[in-house]
XYZ file of N, CA and C in Angstrom:
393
model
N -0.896 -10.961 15.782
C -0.400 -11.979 14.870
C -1.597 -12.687 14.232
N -1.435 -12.669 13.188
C -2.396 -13.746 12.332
C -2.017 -15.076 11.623
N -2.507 -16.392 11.921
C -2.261 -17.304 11.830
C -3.640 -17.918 11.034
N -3.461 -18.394 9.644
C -4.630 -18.407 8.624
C -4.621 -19.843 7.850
N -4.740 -20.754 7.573
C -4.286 -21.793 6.716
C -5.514 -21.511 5.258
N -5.100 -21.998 4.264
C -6.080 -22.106 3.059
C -7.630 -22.845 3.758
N -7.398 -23.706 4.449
C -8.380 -24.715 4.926
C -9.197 -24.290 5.701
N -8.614 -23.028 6.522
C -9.462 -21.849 7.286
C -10.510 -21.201 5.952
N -9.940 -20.888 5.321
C -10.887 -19.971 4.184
C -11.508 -20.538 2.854
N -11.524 -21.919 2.911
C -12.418 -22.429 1.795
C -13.954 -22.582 2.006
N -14.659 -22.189 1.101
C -15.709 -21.690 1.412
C -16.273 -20.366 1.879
N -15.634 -19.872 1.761
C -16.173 -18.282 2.747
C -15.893 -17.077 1.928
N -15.856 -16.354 2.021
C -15.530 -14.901 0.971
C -14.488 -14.769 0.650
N -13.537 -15.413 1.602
C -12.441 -15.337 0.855
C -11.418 -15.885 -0.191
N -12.294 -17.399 -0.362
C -12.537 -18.136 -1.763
C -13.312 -17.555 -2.398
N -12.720 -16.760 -3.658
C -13.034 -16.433 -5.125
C -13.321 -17.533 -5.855
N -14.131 -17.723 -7.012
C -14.076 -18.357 -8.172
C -14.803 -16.835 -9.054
N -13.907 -16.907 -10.179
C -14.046 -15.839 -11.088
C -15.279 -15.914 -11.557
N -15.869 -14.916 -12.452
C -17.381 -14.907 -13.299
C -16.629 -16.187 -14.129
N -15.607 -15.936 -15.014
C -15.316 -16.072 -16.166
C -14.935 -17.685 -15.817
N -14.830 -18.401 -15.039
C -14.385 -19.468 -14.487
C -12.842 -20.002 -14.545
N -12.305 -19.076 -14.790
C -10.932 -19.446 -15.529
C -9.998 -19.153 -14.167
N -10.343 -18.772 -13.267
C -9.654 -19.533 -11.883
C -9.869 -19.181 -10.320
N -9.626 -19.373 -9.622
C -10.236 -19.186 -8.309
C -8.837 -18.758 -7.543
N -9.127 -17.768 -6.638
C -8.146 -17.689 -5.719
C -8.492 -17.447 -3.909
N -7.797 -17.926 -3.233
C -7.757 -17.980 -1.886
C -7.201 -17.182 -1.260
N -7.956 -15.995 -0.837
C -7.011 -14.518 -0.431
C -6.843 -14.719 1.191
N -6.073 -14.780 1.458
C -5.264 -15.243 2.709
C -5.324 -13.979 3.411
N -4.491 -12.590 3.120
C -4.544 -11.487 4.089
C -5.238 -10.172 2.793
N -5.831 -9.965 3.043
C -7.046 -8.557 2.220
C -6.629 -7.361 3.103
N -6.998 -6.537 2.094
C -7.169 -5.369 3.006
C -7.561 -4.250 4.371
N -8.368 -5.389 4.830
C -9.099 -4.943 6.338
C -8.089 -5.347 7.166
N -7.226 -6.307 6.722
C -5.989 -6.470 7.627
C -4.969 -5.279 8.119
N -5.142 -4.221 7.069
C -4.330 -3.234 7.705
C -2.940 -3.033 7.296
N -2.078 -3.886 6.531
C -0.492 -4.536 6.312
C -0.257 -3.631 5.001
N -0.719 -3.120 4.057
C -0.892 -2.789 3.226
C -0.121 -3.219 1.783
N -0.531 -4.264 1.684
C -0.791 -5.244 0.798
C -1.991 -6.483 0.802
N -2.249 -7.471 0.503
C -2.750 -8.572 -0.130
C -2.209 -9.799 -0.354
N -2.757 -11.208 -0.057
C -1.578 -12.392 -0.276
C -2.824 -13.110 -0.664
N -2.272 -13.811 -1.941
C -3.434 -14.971 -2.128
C -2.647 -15.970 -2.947
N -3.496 -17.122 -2.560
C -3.083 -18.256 -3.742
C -3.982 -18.420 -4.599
N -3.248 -18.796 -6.066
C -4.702 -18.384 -6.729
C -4.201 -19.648 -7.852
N -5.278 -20.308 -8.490
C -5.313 -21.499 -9.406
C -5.921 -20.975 -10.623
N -5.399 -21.094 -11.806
C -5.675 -20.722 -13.160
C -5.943 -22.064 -13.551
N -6.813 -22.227 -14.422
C -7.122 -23.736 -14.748
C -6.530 -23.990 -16.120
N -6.227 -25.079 -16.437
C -5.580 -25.883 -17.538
C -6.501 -25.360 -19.305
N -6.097 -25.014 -20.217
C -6.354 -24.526 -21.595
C -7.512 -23.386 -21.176
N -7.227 -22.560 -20.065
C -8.400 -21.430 -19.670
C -7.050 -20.229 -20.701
N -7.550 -19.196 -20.755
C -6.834 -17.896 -21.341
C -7.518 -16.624 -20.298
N -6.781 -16.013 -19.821
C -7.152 -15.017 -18.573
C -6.429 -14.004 -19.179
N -7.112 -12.914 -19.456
C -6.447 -11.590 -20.014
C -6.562 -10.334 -18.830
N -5.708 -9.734 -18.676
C -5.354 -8.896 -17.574
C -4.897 -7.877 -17.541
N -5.247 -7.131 -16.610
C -4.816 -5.465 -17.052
C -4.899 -5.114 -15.272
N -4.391 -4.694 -14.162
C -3.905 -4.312 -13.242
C -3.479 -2.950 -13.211
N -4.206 -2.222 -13.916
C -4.211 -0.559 -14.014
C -4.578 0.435 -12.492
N -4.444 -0.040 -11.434
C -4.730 0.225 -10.244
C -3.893 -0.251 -9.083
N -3.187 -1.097 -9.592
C -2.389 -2.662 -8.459
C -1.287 -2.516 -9.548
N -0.070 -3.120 -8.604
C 0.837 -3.994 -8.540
C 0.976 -5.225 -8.099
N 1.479 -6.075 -9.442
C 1.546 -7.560 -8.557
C 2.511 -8.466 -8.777
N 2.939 -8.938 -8.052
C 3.704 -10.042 -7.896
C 3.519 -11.462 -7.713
N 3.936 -12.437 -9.017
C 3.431 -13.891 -8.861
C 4.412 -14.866 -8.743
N 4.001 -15.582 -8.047
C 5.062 -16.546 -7.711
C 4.868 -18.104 -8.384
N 4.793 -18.886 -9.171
C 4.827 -20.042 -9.688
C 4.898 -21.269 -8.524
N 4.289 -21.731 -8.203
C 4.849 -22.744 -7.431
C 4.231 -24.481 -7.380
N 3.231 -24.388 -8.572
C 3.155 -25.617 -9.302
C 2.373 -25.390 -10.853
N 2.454 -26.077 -11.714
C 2.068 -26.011 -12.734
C 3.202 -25.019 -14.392
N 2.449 -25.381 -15.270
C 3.359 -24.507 -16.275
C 2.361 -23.700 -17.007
N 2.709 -22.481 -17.487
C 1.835 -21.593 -18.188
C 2.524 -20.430 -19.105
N 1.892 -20.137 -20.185
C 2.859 -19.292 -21.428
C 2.078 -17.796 -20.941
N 2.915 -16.841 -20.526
C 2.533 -15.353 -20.116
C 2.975 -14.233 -20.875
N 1.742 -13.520 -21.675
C 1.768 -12.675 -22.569
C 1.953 -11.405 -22.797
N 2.788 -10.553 -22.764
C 2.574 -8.963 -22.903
C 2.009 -8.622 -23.382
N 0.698 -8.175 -23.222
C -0.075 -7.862 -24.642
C 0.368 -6.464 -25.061
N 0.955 -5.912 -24.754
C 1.624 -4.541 -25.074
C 2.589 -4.618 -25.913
N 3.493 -5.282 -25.873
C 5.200 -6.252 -26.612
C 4.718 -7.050 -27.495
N 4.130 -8.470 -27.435
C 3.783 -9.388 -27.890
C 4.955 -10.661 -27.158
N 5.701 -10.192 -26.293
C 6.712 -10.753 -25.792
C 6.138 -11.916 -25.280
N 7.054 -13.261 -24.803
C 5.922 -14.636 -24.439
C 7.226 -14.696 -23.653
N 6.502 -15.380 -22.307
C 7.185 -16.035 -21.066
C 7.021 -17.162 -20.613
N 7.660 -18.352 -20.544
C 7.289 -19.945 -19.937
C 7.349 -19.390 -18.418
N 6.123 -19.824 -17.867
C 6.125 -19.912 -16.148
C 6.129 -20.836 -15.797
N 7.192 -20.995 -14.945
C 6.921 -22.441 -14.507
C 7.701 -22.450 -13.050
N 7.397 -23.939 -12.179
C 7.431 -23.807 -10.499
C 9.071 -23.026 -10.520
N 8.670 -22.178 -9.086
C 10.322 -21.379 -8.775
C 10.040 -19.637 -10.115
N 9.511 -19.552 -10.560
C 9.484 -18.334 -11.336
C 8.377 -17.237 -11.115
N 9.432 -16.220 -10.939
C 8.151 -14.834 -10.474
C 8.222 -14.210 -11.564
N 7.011 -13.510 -11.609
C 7.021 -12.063 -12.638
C 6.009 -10.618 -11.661
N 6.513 -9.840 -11.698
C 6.002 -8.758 -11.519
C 5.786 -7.466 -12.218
N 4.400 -7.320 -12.007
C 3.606 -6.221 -13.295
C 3.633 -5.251 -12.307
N 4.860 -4.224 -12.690
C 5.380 -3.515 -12.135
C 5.129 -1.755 -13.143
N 4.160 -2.228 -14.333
C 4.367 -0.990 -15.095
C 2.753 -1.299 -15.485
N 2.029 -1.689 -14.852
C 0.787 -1.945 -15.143
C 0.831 -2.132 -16.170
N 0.939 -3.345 -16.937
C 1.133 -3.969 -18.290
C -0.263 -5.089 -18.401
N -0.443 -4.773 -19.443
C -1.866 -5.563 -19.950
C -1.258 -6.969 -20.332
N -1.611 -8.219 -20.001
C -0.388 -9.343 -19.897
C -2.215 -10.614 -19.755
N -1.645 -11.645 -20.639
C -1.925 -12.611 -21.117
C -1.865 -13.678 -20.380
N -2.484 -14.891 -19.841
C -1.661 -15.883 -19.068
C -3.011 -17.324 -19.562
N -2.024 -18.191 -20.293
C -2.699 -19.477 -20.794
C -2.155 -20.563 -20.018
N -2.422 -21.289 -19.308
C -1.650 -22.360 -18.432
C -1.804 -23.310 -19.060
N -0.800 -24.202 -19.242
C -0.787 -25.410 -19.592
C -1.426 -26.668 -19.034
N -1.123 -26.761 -17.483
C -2.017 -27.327 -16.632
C -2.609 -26.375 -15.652
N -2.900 -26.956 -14.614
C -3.464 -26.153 -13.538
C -2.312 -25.279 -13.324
N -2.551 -23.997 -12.715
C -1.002 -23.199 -12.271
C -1.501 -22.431 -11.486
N -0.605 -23.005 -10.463
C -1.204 -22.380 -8.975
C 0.176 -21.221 -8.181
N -0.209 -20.401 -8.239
C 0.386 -19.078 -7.880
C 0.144 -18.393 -6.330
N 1.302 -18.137 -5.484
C 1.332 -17.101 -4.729
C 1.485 -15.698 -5.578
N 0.696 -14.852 -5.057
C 0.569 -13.722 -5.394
C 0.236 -12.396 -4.451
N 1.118 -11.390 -4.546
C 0.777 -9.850 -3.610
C 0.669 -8.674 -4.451
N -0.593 -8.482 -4.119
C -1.298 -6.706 -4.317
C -1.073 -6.048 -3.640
N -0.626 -5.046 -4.510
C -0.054 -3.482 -3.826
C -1.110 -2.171 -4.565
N -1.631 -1.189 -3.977
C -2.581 -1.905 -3.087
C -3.444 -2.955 -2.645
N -3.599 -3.273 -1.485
C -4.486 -4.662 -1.276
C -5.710 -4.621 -1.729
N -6.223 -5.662 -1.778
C -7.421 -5.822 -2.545
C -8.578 -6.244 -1.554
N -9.647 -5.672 -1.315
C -10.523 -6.110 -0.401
C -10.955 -7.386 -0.495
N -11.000 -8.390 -1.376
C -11.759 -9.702 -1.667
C -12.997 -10.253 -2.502
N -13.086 -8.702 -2.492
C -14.888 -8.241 -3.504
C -14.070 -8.305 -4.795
N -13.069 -8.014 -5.471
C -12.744 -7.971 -6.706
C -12.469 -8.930 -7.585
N -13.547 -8.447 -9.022
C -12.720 -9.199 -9.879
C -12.608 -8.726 -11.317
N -12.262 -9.295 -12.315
C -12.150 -8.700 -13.355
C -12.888 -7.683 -14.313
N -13.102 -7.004 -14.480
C -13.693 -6.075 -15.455
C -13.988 -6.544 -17.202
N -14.392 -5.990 -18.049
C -14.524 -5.930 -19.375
C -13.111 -5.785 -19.908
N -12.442 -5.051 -18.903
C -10.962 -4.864 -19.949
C -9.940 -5.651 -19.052
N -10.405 -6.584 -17.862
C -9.424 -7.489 -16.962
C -9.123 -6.716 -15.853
N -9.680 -5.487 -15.389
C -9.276 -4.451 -14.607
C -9.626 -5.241 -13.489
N -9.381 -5.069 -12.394
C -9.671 -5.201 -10.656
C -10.066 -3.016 -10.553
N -11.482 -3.303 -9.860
C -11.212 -1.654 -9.765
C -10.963 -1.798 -8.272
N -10.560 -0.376 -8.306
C -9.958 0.127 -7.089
C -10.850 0.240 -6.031
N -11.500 -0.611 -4.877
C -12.210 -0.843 -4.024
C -11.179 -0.636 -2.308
N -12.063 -0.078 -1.843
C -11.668 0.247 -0.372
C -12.084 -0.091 0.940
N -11.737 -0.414 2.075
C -12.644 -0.659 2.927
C -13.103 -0.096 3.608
N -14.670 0.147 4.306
C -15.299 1.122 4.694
C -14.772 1.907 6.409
């Protein structure tokens, strides 16, 4: 059994802050765990624009404070996120996300993500493994 709080992992590798600064996340269970998935909470910061592409992963986000407008960049389709609302990039869709304020998200990778990752030139996470 694993028993983890955010407060366990601030500071340590498993607090992210992006190159791009546009948000930090707190990966709670990674891949060396074995579960095969990923759980993190992750904070997008207020008038940041985070462009994304998950061409390797599946993911699932969960809203659970803040509001933010989420983009298909494939469609041009626009989504209000806001607390209580999931979306899942279930077709590896290249997708947009501007928060209004801070917007702080539960989120799970399928496959899990070791903790080393982060965005690419085209928003990619590459596909990293553990040794």
């Amino acid at each position: 059994m694993i028993v983890r709080s955010l407060s366990d992992i601030e500071g340590t590798d498993r607090d992210v802050e992006s190159a791009s600064g546009t948000w930090r996340s707190k990966r709670l269970v990674l891949a060396k765990e074995g579960v095969g998935f990923s759980f993190h909470e992750t904070v997008l910061y207020a008038g940041t624009e985070t462009s994304m592409w998950y061409a390797n992963h599946i993911e699932a986000v969960f809203c659970v404070e803040g509001e933010a407008e989420l983009t298909n960049d494939e469609t041009g389709e626009k989504h209000w996120i806001s607390p209580g609302t999931m979306y899942l990039l279930d077709g590896h869709e290249k997708h947009t996300l501007r928060p209004k304020t801070d917007f702080r998200a539960l989120c799970v990778f399928n496959p899990p993500v070791t903790g080393r990752e982060d965005h690419d030139e085209n928003g990619v996470y590459p596909l990293l493994t553990e040794a």
